[in-house]
Short mmCIF file of C-alpha atoms and ligand atoms in Angstrom, two decimals:
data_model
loop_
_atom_site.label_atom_id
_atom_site.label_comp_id
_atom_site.label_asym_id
_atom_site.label_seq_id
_atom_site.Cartn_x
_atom_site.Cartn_y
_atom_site.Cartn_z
CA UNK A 237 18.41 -4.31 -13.24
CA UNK A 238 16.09 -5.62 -11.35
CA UNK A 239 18.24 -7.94 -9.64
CA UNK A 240 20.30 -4.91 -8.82
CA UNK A 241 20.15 -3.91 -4.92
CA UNK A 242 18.35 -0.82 -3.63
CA UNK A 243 20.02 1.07 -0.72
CA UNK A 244 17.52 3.27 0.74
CA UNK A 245 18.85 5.32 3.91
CA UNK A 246 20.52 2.23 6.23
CA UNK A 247 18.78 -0.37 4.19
CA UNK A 248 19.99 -2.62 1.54
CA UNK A 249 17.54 -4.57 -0.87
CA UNK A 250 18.73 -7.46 -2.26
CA UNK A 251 16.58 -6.93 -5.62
CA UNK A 252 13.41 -4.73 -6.86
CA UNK A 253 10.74 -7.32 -7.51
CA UNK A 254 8.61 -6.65 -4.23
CA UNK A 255 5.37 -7.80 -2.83
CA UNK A 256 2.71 -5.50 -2.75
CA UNK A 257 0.11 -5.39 0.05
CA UNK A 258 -2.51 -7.47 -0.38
CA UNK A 259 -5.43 -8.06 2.09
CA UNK A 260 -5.66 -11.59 2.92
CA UNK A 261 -9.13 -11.32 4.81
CA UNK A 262 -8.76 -14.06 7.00
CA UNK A 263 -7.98 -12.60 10.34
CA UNK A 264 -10.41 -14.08 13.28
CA UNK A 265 -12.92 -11.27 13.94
CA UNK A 266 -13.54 -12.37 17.33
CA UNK A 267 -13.20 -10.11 20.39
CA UNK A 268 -9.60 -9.99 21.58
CA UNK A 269 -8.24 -11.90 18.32
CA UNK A 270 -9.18 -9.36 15.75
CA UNK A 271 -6.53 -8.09 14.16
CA UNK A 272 -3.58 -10.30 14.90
CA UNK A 273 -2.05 -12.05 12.53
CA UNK A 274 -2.48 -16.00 12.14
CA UNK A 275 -0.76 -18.89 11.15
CA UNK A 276 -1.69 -18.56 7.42
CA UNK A 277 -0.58 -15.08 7.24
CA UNK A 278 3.21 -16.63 8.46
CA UNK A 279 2.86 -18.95 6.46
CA UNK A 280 1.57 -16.98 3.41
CA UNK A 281 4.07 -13.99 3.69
CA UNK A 282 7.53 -16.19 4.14
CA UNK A 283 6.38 -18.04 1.07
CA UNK A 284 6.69 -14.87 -1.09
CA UNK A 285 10.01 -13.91 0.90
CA UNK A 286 11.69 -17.56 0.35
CA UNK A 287 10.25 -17.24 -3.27
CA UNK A 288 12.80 -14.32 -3.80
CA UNK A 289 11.04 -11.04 -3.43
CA UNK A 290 13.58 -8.52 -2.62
CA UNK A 291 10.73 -6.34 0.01
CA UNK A 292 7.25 -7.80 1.05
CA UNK A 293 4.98 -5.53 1.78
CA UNK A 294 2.08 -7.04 4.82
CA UNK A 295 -1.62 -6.38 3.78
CA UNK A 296 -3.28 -2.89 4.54
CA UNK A 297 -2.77 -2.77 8.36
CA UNK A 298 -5.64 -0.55 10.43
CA UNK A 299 -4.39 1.59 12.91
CA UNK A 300 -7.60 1.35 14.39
CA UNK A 301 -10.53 -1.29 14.53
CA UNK A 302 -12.68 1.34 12.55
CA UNK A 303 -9.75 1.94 10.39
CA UNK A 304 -9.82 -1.99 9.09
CA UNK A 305 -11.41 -2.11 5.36
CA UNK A 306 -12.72 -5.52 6.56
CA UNK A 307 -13.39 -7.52 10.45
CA UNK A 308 -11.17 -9.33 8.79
CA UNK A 309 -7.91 -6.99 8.31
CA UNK A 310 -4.84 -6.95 10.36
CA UNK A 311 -4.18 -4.04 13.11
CA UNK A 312 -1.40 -2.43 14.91
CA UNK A 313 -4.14 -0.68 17.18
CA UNK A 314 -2.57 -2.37 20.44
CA UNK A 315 0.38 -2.98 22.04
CA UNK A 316 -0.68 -6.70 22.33
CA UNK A 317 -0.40 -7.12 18.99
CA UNK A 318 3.11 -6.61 18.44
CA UNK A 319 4.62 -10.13 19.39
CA UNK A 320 2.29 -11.39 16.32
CA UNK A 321 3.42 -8.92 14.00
CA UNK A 322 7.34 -9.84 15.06
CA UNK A 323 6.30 -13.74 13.87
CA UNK A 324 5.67 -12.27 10.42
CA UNK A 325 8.69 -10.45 10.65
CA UNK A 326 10.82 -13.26 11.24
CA UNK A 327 8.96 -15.36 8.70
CA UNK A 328 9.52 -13.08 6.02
CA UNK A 329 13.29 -12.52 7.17
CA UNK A 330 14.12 -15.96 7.38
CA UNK A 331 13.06 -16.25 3.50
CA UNK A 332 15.41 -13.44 2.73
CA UNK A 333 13.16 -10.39 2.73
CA UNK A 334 12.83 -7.11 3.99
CA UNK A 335 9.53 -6.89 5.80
CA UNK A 336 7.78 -4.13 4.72
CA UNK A 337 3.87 -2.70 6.55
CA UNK A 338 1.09 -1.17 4.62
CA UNK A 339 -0.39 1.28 7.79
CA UNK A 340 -4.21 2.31 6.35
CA UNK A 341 -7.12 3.50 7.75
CA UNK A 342 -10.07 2.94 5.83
CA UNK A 343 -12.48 5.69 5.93
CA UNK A 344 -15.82 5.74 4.20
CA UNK A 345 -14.71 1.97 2.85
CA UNK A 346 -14.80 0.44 5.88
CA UNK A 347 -16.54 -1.96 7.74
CA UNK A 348 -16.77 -4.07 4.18
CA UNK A 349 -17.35 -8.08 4.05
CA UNK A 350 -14.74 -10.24 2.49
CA UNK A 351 -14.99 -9.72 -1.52
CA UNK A 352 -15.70 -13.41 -2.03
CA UNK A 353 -18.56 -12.98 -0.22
CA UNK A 354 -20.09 -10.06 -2.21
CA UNK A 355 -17.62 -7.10 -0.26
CA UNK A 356 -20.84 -5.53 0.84
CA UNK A 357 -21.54 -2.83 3.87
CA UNK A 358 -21.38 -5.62 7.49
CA UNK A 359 -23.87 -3.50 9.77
CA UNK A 360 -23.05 -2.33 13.36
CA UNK A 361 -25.78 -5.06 14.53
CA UNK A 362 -23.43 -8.02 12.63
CA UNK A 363 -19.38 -7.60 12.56
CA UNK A 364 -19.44 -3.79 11.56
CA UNK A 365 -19.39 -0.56 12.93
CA UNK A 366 -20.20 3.29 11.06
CA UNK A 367 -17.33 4.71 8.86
CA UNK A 368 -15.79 8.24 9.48
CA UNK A 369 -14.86 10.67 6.52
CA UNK A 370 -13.80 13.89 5.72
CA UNK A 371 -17.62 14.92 4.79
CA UNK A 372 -20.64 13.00 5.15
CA UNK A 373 -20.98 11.60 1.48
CA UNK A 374 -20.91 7.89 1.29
CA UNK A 375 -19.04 5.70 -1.51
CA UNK A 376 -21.18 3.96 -3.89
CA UNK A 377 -23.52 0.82 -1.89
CA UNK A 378 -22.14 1.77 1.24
CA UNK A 379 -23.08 3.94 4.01
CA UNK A 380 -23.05 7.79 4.74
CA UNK A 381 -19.79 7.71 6.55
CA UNK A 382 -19.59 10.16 9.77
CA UNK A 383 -17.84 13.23 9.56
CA UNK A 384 -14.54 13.61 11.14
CA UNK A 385 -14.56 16.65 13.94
CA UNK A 386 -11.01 18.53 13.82
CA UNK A 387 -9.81 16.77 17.69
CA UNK A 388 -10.89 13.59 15.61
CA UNK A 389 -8.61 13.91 12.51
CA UNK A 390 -5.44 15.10 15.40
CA UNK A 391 -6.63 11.51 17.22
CA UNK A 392 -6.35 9.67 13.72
CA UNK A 393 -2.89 10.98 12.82
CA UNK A 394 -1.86 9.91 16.26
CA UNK A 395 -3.13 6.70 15.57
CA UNK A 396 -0.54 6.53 12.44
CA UNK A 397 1.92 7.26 14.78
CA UNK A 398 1.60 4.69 17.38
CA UNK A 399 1.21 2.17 14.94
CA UNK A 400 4.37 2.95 12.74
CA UNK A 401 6.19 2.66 17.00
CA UNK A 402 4.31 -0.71 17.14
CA UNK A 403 5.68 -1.75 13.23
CA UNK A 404 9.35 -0.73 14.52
CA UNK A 405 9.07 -2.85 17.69
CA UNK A 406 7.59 -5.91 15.47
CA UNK A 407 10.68 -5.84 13.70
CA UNK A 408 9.68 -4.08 10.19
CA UNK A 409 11.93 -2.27 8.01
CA UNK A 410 9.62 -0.43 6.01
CA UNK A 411 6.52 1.38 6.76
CA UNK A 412 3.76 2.30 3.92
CA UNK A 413 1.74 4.97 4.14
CA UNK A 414 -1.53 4.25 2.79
CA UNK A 415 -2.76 7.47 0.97
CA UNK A 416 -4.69 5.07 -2.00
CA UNK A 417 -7.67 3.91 -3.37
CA UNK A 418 -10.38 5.98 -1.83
CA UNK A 419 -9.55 4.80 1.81
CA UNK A 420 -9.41 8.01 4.44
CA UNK A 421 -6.27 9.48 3.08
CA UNK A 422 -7.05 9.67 -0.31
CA UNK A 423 -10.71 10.49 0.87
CA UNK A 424 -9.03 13.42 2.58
CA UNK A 425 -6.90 14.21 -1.06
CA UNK A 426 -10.16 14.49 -3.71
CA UNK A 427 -12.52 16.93 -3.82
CA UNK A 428 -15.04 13.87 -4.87
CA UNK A 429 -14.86 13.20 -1.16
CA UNK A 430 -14.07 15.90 0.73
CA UNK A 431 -16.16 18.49 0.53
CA UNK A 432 -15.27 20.54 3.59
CA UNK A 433 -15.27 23.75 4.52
CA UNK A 434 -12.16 24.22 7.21
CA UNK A 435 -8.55 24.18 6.89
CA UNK A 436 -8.54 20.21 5.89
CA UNK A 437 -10.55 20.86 2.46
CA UNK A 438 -11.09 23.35 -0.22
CA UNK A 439 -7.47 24.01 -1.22
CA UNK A 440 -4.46 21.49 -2.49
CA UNK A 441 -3.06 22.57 0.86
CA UNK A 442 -6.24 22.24 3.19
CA UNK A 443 -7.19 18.86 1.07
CA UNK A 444 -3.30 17.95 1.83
CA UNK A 445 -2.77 18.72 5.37
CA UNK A 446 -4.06 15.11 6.85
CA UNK A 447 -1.80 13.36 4.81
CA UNK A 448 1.26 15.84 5.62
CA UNK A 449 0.31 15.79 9.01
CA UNK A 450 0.50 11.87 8.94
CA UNK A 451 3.71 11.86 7.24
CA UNK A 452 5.13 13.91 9.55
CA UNK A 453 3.92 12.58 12.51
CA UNK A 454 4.92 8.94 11.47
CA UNK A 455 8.22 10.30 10.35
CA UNK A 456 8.92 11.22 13.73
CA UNK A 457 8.36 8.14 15.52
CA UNK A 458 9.85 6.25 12.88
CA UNK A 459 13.98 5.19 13.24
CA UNK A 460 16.35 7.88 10.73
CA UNK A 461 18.22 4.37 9.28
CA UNK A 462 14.48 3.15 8.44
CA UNK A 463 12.88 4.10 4.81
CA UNK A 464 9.14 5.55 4.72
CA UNK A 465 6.92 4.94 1.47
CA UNK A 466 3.89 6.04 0.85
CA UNK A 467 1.35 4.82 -1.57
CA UNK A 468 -0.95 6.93 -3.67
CA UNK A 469 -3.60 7.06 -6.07
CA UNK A 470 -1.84 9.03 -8.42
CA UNK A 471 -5.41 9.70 -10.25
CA UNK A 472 -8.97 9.30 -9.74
CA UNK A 473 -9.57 8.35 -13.44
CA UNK A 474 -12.14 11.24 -13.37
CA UNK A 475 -10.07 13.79 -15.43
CA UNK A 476 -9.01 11.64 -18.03
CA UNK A 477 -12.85 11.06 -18.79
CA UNK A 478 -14.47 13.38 -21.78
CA UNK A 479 -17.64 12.98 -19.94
CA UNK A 480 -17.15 13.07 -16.39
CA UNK A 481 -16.82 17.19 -15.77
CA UNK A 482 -16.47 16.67 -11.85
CA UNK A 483 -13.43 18.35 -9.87
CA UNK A 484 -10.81 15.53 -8.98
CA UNK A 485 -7.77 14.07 -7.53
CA UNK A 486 -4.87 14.11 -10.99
CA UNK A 487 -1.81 13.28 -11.54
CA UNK A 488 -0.69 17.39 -11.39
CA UNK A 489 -1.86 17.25 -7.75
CA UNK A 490 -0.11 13.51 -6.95
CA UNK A 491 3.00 14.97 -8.24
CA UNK A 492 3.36 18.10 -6.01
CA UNK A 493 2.06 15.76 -3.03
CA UNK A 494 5.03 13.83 -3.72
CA UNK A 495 7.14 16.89 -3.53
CA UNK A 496 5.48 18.02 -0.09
CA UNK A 497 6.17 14.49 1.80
CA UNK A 498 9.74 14.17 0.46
CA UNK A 499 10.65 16.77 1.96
CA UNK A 500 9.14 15.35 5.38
CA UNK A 501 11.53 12.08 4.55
CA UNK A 502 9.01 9.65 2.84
CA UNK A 503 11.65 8.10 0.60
CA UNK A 504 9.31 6.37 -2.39
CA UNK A 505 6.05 6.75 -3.92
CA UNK A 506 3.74 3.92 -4.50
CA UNK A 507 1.77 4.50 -7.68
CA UNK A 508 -1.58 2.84 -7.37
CA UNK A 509 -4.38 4.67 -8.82
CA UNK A 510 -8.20 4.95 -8.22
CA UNK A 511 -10.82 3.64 -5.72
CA UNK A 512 -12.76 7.11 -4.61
CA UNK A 513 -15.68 6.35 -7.03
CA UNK A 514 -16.91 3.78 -9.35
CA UNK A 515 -15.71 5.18 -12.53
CA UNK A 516 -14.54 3.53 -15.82
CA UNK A 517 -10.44 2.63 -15.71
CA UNK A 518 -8.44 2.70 -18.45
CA UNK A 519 -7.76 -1.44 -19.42
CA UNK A 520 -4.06 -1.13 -21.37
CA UNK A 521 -1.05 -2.89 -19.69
CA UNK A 522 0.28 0.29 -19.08
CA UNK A 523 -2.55 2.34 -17.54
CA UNK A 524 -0.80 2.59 -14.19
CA UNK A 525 2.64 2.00 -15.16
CA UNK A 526 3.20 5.08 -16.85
CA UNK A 527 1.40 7.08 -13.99
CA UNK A 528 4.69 6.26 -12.07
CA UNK A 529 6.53 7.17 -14.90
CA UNK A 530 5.40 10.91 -14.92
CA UNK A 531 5.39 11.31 -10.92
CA UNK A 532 9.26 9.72 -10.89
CA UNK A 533 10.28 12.04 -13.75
CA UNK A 534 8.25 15.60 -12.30
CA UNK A 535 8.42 15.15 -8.70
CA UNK A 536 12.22 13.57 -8.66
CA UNK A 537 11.57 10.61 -5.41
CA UNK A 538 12.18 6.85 -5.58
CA UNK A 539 8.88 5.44 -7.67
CA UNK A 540 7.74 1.68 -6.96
CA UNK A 541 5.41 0.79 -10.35
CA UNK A 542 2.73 -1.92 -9.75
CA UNK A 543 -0.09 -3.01 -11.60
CA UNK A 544 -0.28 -5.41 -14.81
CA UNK A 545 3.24 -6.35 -14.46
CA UNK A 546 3.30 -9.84 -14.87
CA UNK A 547 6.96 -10.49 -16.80
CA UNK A 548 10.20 -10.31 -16.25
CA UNK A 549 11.38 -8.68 -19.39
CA UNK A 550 8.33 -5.98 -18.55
CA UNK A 551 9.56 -5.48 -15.20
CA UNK A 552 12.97 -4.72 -16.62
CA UNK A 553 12.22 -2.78 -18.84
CA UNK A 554 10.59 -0.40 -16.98
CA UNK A 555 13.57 -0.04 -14.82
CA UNK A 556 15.59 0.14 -17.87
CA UNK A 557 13.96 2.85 -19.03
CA UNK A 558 13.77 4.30 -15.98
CA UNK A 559 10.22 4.77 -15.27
CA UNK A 560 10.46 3.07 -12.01
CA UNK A 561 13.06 2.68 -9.34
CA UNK A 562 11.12 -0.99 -8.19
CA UNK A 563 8.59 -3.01 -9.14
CA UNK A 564 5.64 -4.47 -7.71
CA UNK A 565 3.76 -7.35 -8.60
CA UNK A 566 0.97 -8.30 -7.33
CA UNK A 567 -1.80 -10.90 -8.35
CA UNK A 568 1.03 -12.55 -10.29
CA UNK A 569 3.01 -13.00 -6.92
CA UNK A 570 -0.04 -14.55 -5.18
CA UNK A 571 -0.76 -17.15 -7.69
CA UNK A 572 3.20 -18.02 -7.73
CA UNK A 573 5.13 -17.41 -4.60
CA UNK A 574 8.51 -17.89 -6.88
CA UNK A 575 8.01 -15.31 -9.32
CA UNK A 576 10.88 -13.49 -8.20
CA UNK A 577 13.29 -16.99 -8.15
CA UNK A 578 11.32 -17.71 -11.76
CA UNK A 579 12.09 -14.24 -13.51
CA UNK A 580 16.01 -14.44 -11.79
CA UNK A 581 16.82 -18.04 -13.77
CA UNK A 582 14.86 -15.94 -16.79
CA UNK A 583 16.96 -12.93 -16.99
CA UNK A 584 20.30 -15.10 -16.06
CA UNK A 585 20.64 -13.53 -12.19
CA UNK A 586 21.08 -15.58 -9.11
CA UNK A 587 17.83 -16.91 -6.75
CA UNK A 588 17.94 -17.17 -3.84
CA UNK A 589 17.83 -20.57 -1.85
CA UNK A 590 19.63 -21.64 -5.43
CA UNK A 591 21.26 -24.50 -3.60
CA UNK A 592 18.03 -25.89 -1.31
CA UNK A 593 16.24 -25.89 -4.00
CA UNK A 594 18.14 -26.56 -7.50
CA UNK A 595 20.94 -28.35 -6.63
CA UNK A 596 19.34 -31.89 -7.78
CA UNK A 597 19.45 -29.53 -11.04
CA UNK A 598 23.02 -28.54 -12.30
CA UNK A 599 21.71 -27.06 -15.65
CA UNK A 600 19.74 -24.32 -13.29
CA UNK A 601 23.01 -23.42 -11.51
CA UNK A 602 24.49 -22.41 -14.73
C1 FMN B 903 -6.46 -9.73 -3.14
C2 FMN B 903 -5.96 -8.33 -3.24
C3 FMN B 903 -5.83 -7.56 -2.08
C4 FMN B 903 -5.34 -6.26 -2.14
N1 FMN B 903 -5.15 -5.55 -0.99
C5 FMN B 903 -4.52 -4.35 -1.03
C6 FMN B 903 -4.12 -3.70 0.18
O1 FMN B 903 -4.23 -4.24 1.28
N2 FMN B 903 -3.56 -2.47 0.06
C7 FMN B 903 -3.35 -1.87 -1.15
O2 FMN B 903 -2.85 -0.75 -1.20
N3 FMN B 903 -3.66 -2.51 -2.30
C8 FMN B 903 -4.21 -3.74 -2.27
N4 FMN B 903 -4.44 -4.41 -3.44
C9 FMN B 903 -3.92 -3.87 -4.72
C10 FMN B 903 -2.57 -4.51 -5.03
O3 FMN B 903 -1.58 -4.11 -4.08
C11 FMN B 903 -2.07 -4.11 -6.44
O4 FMN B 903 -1.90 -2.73 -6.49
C12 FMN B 903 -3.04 -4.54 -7.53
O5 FMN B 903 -3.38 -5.91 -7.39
C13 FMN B 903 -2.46 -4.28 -8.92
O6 FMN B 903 -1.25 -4.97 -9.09
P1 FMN B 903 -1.18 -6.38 -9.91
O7 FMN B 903 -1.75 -6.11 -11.27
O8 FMN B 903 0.28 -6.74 -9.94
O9 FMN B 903 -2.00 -7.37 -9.15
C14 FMN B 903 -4.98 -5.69 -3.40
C15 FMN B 903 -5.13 -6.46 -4.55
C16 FMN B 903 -5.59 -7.76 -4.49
C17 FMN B 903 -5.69 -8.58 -5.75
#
């Protein structure tokens, strides 16, 4: 199965073993280069795509320069930077792909150094600037972010929007909604965050309406024949803990989200998990896997699983059983650019680019 193509609205999938999006951290920060796209990130994405993923999905994308986790993240902020985003596009086409955006805005998280370097808070006086979110309550080690007035949430939703018209004229296929790991969206979601007092807190609604409004909004702007995904934390890991009594984000409230936005046309959940506090995360191969199983089964959408899936016989199984409608791998991906090829001559499908690169090979054409 999971050389079996997806059809999603007007787009065919060659396979479900996708790319996730995975920060790269190596844009150029400098004035009037920040946020395009280099030569390594070509380079780096049409690897994966020639290496047989069936979807790969670009890093976490800031739809503005505050909304970048990192100086170092890509943005679809300006116009300008479309013509680099259509080199990816072609890259990752070219290797057989469908290329797939993460949109994000980072929230309380940004303005973050690169994670090799220690990930720490880069000040306004260095390569930084001062994080917005829902309520002024800062994420572990990093600074009380600024509160977001109501005009400035409408101006952030627009941002979504222009970006996802900037990912369609760049050539992408898929645009991802990031609603995860404790960047604004999610920020907006848990009640560890988001402590307001108006009509975008309090209630599942209120806590909601950002990422509705987003959804919609993008939705909008977004072609019909194009699919929409969203990704979500589908827990903050807070629940699940005997000795953590505060009021969280949980799977209950992931799966009626997931209800809410299908109905505004986002077409497949993402189930990540975590990343609005530093709190203890379950360490089975399954601990996120089987968060995508319940939201696919309750909430009835197109689920991608990621996390800990390193095999192919563990990727198909999961489709096999039919926790998951796709799979993502991640880490596993980055160290081999083939996986996808590898697990295809495992599980006896075709790979792509068989002939370029096999044919001195005639047992692997079997
Ligand atoms: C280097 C790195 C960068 C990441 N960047 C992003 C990102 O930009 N957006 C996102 O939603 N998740 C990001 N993630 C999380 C991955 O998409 C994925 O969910 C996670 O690595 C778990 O999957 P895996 O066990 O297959 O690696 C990142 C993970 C890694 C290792």
């Amino acid at each position: 199965m999971l050389f079996e193509p997806l059809q999603i609205r007007g787009l065919s999938i060659s396979n479900r073993a996708w790319m996730p999006p995975m920060c790269m951290y190596s844009a150029d920060p400098a004035p009037g280069r920040a946020g395009f796209p280099t030569d390594f990130h070509v380079a780096h994405y049409a690897a994966r795509a020639a290496g047989g993923a069936g979807l790969v999905t670009v890093e976490a994308t800031g739809v503005s320069p505050e909304g970048r986790i990192s100086p170092y993240d890509l943005g679809l902020w300006d116009d300008a930077q479309i013509s680099s985003f259509a080199r990816l596009t072609a890259g990752i086409r070219a290797g057989g792909a469908v290329p797939a955006i993460q949109l994000a805005h980072a929230g309380r998280k940004a303005a973050t150094d690169k994670p090799w370097l220690g990930g720490g808070s880069v000040s306004e006086t260095d390569l930084g600037w001062l994080p917005i979110g829902p309520s002024p309550l800062a994420f572990p080690g990093l600074p009380v972010p600024a509160e977001l007035s109501r005009d400035e949430i409408s101006a952030v939703v627009a941002q979504f929007a222009a970006a996802a018209r900037r990912a369609d004229a760049a050539g992408f296929d898929v645009v991802e909604i990031h609603a995860a790991h404790g960047y604004l969206l999610h920020s907006f979601l848990s009640p560890i965050s988001n402590k307001r007092a108006d009509e975008y807190g309090g209630s599942l609604e209120n806590r909601a309406r950002i990422v509705l409004e987003v959804a919609g909004a993008v939705r909008a702007v977004w072609p019909e024949s194009k699919p929409l995904f969203m990704r979500v934390s589908a827990t903050d890991w807070i629940e699940e803990n005997p000795h953590d009594s505060r009021d969280a984000w949980t799977v209950e409230q992931t799966t009626q989200l997931a209800r809410w936005v299908a109905e505004l046309g986002v077409d497949l959940i993402h189930v990540s998990s975590g990343g609005v506090d530093q709190v203890p995360v379950p360490n089975d191969v399954d601990y996120q896997t089987r968060l995508a199983a319940e939201i696919k089964r309750d909430a009835n959408v197109l689920v991608g699983a990621v996390g800990r899936i390193t095999t192919p016989q563990q990727a198909e199984r999961l489709l096999a059983e039919g926790e998951a409608d796709a799979i993502y791998v991640g880490r596993e991906m980055l160290r081999t650019p083939s996986w996808a090829n590898d697990a295809a001559i495992e599980l006896g499908a075709r790979p792509r680019f068989i002939e370029q690169y096999a044919y001195t090979q005639p047992s692997a054409r079997a």
